[in-house]
Short mmCIF file of C-alpha atoms in Angstrom, two decimals:
data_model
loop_
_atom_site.label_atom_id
_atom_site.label_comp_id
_atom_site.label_asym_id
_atom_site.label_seq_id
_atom_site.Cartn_x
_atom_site.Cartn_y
_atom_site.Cartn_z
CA UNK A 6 36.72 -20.42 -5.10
CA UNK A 7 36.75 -16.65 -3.85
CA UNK A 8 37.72 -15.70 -7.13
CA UNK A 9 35.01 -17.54 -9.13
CA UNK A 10 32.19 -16.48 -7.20
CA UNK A 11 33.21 -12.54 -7.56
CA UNK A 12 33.53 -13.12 -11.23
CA UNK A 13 30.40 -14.64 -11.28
CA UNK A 14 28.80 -11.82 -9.05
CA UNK A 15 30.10 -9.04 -11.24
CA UNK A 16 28.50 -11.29 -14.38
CA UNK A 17 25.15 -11.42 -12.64
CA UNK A 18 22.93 -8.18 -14.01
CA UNK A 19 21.05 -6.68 -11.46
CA UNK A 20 17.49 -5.89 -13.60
CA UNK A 21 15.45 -6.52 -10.48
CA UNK A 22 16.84 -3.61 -8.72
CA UNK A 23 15.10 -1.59 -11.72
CA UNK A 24 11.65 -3.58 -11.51
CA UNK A 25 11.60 -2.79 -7.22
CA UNK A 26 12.48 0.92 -8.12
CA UNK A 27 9.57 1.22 -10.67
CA UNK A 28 7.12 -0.72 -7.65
CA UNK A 29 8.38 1.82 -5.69
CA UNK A 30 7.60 4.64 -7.92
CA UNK A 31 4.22 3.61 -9.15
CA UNK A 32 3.40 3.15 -5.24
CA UNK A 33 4.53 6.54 -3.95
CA UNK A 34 2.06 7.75 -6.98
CA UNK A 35 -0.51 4.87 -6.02
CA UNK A 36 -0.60 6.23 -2.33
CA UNK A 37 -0.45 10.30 -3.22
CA UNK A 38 -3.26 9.98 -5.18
CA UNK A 39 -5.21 8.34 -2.44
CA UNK A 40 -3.72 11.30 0.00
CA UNK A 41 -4.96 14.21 -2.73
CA UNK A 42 -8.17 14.47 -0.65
CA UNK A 43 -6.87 14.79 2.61
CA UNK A 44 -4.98 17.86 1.69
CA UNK A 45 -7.83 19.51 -0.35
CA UNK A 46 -9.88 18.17 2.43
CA UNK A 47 -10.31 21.61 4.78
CA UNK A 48 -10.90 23.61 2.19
CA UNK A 49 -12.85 21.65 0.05
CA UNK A 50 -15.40 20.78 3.18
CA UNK A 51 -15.40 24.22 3.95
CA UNK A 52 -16.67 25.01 0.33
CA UNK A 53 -18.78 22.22 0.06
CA UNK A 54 -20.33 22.55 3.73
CA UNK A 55 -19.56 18.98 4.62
CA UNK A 56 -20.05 18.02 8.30
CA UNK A 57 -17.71 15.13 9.99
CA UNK A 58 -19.62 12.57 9.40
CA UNK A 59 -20.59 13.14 5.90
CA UNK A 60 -16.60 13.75 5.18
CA UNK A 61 -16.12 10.22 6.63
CA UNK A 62 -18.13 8.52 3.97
CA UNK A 63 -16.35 10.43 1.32
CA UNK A 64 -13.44 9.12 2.83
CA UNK A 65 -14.70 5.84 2.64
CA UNK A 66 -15.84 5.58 -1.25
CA UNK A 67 -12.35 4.56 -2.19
CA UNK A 68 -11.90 1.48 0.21
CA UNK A 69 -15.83 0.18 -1.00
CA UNK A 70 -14.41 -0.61 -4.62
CA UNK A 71 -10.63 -1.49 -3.78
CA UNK A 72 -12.18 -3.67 -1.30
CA UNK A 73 -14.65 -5.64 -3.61
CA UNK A 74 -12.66 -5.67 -6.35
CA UNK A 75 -9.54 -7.51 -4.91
CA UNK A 76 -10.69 -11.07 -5.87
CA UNK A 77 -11.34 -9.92 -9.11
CA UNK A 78 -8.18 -7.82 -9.73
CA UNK A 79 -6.82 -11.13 -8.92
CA UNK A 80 -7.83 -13.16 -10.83
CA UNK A 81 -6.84 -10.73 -13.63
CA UNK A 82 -3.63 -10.81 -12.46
CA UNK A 83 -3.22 -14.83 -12.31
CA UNK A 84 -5.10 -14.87 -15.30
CA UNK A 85 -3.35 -11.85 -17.86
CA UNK A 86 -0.12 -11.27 -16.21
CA UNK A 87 1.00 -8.14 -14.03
CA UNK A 88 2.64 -5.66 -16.83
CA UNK A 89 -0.58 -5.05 -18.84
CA UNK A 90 -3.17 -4.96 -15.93
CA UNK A 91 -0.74 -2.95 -13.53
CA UNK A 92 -0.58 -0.64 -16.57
CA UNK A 93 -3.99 0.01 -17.57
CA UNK A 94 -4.75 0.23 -13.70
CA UNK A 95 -2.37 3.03 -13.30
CA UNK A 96 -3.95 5.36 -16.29
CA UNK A 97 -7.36 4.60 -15.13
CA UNK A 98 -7.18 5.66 -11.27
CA UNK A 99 -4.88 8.84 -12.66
CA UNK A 100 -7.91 10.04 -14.87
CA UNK A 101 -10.29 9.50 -12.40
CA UNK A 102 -8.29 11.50 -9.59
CA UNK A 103 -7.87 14.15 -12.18
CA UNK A 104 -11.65 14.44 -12.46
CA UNK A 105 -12.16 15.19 -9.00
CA UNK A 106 -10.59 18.55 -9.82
CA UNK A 107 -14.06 19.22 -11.59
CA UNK A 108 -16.69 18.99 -8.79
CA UNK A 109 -16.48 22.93 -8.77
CA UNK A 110 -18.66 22.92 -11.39
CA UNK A 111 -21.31 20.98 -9.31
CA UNK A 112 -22.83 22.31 -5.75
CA UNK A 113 -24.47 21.12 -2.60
CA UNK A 114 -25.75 17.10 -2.78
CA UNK A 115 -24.73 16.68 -6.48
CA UNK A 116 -20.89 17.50 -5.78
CA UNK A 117 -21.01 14.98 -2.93
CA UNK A 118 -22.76 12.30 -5.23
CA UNK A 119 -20.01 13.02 -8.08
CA UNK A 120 -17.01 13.26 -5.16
CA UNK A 121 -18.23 10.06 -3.93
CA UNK A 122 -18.39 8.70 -7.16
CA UNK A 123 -15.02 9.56 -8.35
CA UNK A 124 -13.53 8.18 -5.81
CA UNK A 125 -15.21 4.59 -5.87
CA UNK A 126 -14.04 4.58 -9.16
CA UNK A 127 -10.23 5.82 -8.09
CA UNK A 128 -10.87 2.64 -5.39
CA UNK A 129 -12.28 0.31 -8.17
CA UNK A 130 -9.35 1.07 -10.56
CA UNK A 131 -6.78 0.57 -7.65
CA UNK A 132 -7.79 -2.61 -7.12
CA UNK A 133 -4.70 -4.78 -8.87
CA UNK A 134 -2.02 -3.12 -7.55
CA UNK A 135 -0.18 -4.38 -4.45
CA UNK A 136 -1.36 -7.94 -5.37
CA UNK A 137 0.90 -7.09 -8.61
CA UNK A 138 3.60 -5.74 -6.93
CA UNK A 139 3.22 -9.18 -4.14
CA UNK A 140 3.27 -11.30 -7.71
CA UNK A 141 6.07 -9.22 -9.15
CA UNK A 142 8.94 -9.64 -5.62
CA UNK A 143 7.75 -12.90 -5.72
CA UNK A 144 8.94 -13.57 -9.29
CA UNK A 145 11.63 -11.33 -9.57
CA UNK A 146 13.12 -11.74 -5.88
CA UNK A 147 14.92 -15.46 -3.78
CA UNK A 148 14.08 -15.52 -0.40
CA UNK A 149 17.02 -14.25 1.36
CA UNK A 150 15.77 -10.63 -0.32
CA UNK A 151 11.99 -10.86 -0.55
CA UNK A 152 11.83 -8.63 2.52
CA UNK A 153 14.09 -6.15 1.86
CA UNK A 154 12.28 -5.72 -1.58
CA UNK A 155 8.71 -5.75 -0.26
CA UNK A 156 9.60 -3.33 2.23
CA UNK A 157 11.20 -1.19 -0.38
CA UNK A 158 8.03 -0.83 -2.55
CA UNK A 159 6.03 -0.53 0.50
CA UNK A 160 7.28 2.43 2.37
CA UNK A 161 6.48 4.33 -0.94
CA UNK A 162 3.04 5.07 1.23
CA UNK A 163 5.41 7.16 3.23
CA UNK A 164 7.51 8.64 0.33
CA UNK A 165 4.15 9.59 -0.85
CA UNK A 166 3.82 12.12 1.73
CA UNK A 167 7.41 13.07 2.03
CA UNK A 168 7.50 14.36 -1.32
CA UNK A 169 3.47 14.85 -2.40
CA UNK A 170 2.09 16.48 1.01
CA UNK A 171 4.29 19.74 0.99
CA UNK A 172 3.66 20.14 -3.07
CA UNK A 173 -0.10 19.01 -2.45
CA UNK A 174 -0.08 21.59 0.35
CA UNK A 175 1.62 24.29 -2.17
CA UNK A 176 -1.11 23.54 -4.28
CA UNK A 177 -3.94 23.89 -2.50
CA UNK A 178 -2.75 26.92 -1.04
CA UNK A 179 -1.49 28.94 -4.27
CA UNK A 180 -3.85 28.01 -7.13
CA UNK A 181 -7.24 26.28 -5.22
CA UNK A 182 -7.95 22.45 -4.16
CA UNK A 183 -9.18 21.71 -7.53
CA UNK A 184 -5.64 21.66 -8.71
CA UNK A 185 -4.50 19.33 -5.89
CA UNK A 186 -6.20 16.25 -8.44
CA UNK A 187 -5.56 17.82 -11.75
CA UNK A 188 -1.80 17.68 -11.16
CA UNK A 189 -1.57 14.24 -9.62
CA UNK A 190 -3.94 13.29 -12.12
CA UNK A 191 -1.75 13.78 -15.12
CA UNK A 192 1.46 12.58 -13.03
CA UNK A 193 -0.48 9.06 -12.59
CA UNK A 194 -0.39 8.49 -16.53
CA UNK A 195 2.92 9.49 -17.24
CA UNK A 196 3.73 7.18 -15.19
CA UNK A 197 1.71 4.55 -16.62
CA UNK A 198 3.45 5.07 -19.77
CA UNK A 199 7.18 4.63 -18.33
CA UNK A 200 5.62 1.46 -16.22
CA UNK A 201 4.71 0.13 -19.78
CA UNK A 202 7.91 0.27 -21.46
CA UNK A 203 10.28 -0.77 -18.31
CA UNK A 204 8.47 -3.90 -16.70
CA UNK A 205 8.17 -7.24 -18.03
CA UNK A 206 9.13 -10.48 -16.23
CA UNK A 207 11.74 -12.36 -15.43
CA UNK A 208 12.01 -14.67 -18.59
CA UNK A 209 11.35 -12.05 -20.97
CA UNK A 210 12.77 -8.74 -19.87
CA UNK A 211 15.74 -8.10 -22.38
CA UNK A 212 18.19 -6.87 -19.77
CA UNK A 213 18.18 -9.77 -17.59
CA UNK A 214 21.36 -12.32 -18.04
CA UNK A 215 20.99 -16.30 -17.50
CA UNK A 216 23.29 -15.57 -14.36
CA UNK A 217 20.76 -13.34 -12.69
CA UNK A 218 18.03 -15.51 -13.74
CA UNK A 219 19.75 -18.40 -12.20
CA UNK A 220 20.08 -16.40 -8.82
CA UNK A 221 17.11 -15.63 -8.33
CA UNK A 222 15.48 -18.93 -9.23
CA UNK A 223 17.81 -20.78 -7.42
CA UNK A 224 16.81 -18.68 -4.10
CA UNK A 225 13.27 -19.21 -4.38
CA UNK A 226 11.48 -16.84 -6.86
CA UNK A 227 8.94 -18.25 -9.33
CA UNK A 228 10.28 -17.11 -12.33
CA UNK A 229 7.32 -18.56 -14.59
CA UNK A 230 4.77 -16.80 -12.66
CA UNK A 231 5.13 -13.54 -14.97
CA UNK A 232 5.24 -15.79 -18.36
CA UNK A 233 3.23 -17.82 -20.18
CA UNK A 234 0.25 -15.81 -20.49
CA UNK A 235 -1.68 -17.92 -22.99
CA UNK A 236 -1.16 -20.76 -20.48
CA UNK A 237 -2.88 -18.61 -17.85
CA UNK A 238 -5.45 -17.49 -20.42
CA UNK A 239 -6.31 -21.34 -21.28
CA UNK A 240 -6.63 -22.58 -17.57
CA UNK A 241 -9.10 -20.10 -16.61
CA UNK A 242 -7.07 -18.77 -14.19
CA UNK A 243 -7.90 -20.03 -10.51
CA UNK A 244 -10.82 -21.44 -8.74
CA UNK A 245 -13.71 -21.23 -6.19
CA UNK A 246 -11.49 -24.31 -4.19
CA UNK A 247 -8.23 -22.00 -4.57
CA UNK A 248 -10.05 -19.28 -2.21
CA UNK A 249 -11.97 -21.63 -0.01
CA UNK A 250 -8.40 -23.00 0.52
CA UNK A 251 -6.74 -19.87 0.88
CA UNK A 252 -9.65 -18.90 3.63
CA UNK A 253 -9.68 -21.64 5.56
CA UNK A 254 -5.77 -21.57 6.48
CA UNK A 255 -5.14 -20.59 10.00
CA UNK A 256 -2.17 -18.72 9.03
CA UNK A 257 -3.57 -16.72 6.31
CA UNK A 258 -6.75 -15.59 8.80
CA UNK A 259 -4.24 -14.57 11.11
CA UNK A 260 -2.05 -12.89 8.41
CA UNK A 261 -5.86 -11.04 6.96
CA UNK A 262 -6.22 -9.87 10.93
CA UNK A 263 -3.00 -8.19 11.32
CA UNK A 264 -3.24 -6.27 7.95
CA UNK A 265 -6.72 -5.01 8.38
CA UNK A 266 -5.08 -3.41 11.50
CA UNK A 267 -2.22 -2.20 10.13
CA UNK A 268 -3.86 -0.67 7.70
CA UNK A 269 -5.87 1.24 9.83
CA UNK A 270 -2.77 3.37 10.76
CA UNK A 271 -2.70 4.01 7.42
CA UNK A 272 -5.73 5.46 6.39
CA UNK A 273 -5.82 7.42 9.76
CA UNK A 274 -2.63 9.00 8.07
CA UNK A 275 -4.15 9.44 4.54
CA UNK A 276 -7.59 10.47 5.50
CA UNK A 277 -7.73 12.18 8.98
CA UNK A 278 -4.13 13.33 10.24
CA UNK A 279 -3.77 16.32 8.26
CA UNK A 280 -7.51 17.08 9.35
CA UNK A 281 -6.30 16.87 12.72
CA UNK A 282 -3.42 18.96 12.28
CA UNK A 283 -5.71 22.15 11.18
CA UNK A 284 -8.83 21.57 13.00
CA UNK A 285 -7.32 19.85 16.23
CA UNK A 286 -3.64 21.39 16.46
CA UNK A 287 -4.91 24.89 14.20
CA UNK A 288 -1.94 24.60 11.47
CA UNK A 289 -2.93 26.05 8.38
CA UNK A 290 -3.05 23.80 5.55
CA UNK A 291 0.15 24.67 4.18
CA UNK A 292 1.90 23.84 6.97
CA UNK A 293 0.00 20.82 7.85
CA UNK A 294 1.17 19.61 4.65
CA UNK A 295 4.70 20.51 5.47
CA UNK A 296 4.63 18.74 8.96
CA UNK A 297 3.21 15.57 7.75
CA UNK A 298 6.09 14.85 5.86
CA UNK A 299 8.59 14.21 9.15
CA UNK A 300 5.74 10.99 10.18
CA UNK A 301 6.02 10.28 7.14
CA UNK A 302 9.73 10.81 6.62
CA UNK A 303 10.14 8.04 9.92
CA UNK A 304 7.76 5.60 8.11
CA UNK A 305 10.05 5.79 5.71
CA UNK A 306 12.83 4.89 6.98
CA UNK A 307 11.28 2.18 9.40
CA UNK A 308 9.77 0.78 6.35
CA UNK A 309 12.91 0.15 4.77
CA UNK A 310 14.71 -0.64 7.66
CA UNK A 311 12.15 -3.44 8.66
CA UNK A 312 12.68 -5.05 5.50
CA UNK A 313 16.68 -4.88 6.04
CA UNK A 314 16.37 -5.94 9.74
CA UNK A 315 14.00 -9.02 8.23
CA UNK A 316 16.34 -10.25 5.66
CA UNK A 317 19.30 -10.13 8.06
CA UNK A 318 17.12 -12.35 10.84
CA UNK A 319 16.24 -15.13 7.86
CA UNK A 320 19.82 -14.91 7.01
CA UNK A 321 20.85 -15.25 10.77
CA UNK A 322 18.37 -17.83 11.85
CA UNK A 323 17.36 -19.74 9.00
CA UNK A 324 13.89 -18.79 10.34
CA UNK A 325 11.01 -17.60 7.92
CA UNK A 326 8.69 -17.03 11.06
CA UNK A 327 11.03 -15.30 13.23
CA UNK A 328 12.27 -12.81 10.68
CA UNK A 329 8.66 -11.71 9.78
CA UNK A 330 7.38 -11.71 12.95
CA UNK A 331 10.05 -10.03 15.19
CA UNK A 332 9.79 -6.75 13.01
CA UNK A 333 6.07 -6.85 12.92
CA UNK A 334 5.22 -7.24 16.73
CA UNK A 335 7.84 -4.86 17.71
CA UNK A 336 6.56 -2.66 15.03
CA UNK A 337 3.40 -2.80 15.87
CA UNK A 338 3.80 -2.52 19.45
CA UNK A 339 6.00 0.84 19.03
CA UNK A 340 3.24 2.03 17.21
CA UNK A 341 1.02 2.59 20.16
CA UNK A 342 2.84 5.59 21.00
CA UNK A 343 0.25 7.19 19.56
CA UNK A 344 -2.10 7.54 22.02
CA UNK A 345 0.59 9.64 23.59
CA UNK A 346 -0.49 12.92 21.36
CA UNK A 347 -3.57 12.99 23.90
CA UNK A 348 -1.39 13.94 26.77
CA UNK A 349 0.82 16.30 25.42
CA UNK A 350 0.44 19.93 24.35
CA UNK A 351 3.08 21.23 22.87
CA UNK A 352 3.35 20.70 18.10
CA UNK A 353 6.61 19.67 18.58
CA UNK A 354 5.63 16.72 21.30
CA UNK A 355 2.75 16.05 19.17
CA UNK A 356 4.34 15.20 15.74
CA UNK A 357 7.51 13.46 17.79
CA UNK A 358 5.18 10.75 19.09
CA UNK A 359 3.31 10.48 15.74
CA UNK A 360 6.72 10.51 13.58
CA UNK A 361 7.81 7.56 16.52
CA UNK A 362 4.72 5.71 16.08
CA UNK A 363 4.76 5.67 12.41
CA UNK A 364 7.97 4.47 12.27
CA UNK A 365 7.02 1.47 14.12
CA UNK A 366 4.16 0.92 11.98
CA UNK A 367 6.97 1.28 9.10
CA UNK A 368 9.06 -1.43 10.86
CA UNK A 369 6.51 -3.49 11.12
CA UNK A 370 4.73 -3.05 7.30
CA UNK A 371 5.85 -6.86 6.03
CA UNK A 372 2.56 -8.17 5.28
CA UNK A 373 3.56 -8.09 1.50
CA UNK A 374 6.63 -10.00 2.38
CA UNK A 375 4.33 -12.34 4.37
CA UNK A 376 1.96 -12.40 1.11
CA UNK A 377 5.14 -12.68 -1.27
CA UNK A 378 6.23 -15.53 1.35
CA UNK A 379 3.21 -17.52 1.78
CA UNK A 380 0.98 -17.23 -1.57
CA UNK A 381 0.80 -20.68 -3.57
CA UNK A 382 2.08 -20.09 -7.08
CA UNK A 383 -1.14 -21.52 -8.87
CA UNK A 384 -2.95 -18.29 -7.03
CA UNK A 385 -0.20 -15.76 -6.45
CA UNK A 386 -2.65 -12.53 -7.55
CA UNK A 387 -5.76 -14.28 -5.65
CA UNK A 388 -3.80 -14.61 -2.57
CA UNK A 389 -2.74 -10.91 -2.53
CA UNK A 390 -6.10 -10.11 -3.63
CA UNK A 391 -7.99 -11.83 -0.59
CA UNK A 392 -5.37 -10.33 2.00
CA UNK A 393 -5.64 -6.65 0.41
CA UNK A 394 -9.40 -7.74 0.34
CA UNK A 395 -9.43 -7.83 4.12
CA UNK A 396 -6.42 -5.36 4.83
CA UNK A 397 -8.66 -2.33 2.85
CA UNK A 398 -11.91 -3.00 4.83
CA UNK A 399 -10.17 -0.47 7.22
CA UNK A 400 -9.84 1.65 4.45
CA UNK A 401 -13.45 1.91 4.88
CA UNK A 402 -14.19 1.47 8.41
CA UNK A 403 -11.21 3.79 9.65
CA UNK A 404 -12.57 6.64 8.20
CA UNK A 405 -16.22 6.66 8.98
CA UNK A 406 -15.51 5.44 12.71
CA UNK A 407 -13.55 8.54 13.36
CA UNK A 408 -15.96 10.50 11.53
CA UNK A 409 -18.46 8.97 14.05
CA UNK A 410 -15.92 9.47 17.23
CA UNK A 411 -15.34 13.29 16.03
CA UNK A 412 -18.97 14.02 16.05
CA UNK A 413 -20.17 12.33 19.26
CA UNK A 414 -16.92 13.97 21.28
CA UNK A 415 -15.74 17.08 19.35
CA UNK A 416 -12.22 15.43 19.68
CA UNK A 417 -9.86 13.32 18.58
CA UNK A 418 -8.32 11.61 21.74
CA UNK A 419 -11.17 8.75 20.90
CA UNK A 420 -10.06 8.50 17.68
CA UNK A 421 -6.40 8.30 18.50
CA UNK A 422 -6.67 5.20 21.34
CA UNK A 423 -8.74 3.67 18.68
CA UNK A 424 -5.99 3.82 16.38
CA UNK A 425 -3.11 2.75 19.17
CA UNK A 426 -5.71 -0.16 20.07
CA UNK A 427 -5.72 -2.05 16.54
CA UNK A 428 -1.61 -1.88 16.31
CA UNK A 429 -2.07 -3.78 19.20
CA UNK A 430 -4.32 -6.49 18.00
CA UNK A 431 -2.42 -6.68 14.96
CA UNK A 432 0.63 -7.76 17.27
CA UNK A 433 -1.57 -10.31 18.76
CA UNK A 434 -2.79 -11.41 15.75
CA UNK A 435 1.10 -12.29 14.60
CA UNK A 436 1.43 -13.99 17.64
CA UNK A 437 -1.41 -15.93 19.23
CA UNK A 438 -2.47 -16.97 15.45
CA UNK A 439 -0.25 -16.95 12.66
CA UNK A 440 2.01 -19.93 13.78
CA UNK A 441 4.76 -20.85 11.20
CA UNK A 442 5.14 -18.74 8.20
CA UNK A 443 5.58 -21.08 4.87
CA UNK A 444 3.99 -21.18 1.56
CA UNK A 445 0.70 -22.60 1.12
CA UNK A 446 0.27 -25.42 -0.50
CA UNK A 447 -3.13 -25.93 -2.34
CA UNK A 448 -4.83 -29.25 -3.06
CA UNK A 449 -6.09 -29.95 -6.22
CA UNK A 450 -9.79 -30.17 -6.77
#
């Protein structure tokens, strides 16, 4: 029996190693491009004479239109299918973030109206992508590795800045801000040409073998959710009862609670840290682009280990709950360590605790797992859609309540406990409210 099942192993093709790789990719551009302002964000203020506050709100104009346009990206998805929307999502946002390298040519209130602008539109364009890559691991990925592969395409956010924030920082420094978009611009739609001829799903990529196919179906992953597009087109895609559903599940509020948290981490890291760096701990920007990356490097690493420390749990146990919720409350709960940069002194102190506390926050980044776990296959992009819909409305209060904080105390110790504070509601909110992780299943109208 040995025998036969290593045969059959070595028969199996391994295509969905290639589709997480290419999530991966396309999210380490996804998540440098929303970084590009925070590292032309000293000098660009400083040109444009923005205060705190107003650089909050231009923070903020992404997460406005990625917020409201979750549903609908959605839908799209559940409606059209991943490859084509994912694609055309990719070249917009790039063209858009290349634009912002073009403000120069404006001044004063008019550059702030077209920076704003911009980057609603960058948000707007945004919009499909981790509900794609939630409907994609959910297609293309059993169970038993679901995890492991969300995590995968999710610590991209840290890759981002691993490889992006030194080069953005290079950038900046040697040829002007302006360049900072122009480059990432034009990076964003090569790589929405390679997305276009690489991805497809399951049932239709050409690489994929009937033994893979059977593995993965067998374990769980809906294989049809990627197919049958005029299907999708004919139904309409889902319904007004499909959300109502979807919001009225204890689970799932619990689930949107602990990502809008989470996520505010995140955008402390993409909007404000390497503000802090300069303006708090008086690097230059070159090297605050340079010391991001070690944070970043640890969310890295947590983010992939989470995943691996996940899979091994459900393996283990048998447990869905347990092995998302373990990583997540311990990673959120590590995370906290944060508020430790207020009582320290020394650079190197400072970026230990936030590399630590980032790497809990990388432990702990499953929600797409959760989302890949829990979504009902008649409204797999609508499901990702509502909990990205309520994960990114930190993407817009993060930055403008530290813009706030900053202005009132000329510091960021406020901003930093206010950071620590929501990793630990977003442990509670895994634990007091989630209860048992398992797909939803929605009634019919």
């Amino acid at each position: 029996m040995s025998a036969i099942v290593t045969t059959a192993e070595l028969r199996r093709s391994r295509v969905r190693l290639l589709i997480v790789t290419m999530l991966f990719l396309v999210t380490t551009v996804n998540y440098a491009d929303r970084a590009t302002l925070s590292i032309a964000g000293p000098s660009l203020s400083k040109e444009l004479h923005l205060d705190p506050v107003a650089m909050g709100y231009v923070f903020s104009a992404f997460g406005w239109s990625y917020v409201l346009a979750q549903v609908p990206g959605g839908w799209l998805l559940d409606r059209f299918g991943s490859r084509w929307v994912y694609a055309c999502s990719i070249v917009i946002w790039s063209i858009f973030t290349m634009m912002q390298g073009w403000i120069g040519f404006f001044s004063g209130a008019a550059a702030v109206t077209a920076l704003f602008t911009l980057r609603f539109m960058v948000g707007l364009a945004e919009a499909p992508s981790f509900p794609a890559n939630a409907r994609i691991v959910a297609a293309w990925f059993p169970s038993s590795e679901r995890g492991t592969a969300s995590a995968f395409f999710n610590s991209g956010q840290y890759f981002a800045t691993v490889i992006f924030a030194p080069l953005m920082g290079w950038i900046a420094h040697a040829f002007g801000w302006r360049h900072v978009f122009t480059v990432m611009g034009a990076l964003g739609i090569l790589m929405g040409l390679i997305w276009i001829r690489t991805v497809y799903g399951p049932k239709e990529h050409a690489s994929v073998n009937q033994a893979e196919l059977d593995y993965i179906k067998d374990g769980g992953a809906l294989v049809d959710m990627e197919g049958a597009k005029d299907a999708k087109a004919a139904s309409g895609g889902p319904t007004w009862s499909h959300i109502g559903q979807l919001l009225s599940n204890r689970m799932m509020l619990g689930v949107y609670i602990g990502q809008y948290c989470i996520n505010t981490l995140t955008y402390f890291f993409l909007t404000w840290f390497p503000v802090y760096l300069v303006k708090e701990r008086g690097l230059s920007i070159l090297q605050a682009g340079f010391v991001a990356t070690l944070p970043a490097l640890c969310g890295f690493i947590g983010g992939v280990l989470g995943g691996f420390i996940s899979d091994a749990i459900l393996r283990k146990t048998g447990s869905l709950t347990l092995a998302r919720k373990i990583p997540i409350v311990g990673g959120m709960l590590l995370s906290m360590a944060i508020i430790g940069c207020n009582y320290v002194d020394g650079q190197a102190l400072v970026v230990g605790l936030m590399a630590l506390a980032f790497f809990g926050k990388g432990i702990g980044a499953l929600g797409w797992a959760v989302v890949s776990d829990t979504s009902p296959k008649e409204a797999g992009g609508v499901s990702g859609g509502l909990f990205n819909t309520f994960g990114n409305l930190s993407s817009i209060t993060t930055p403008i309540v530290i813009g706030y904080i900053l202005s009132a105390t000329g510091s960021f110790n406020g901003a930093l406990v206010f950071v620590g504070l929501n990793a630990l509601v977003a442990a509670c909110a895994y634990l007091l409210i989630v209860g048992k992780i398992q797909r939803v299943q929605l009634r019919t109208s």
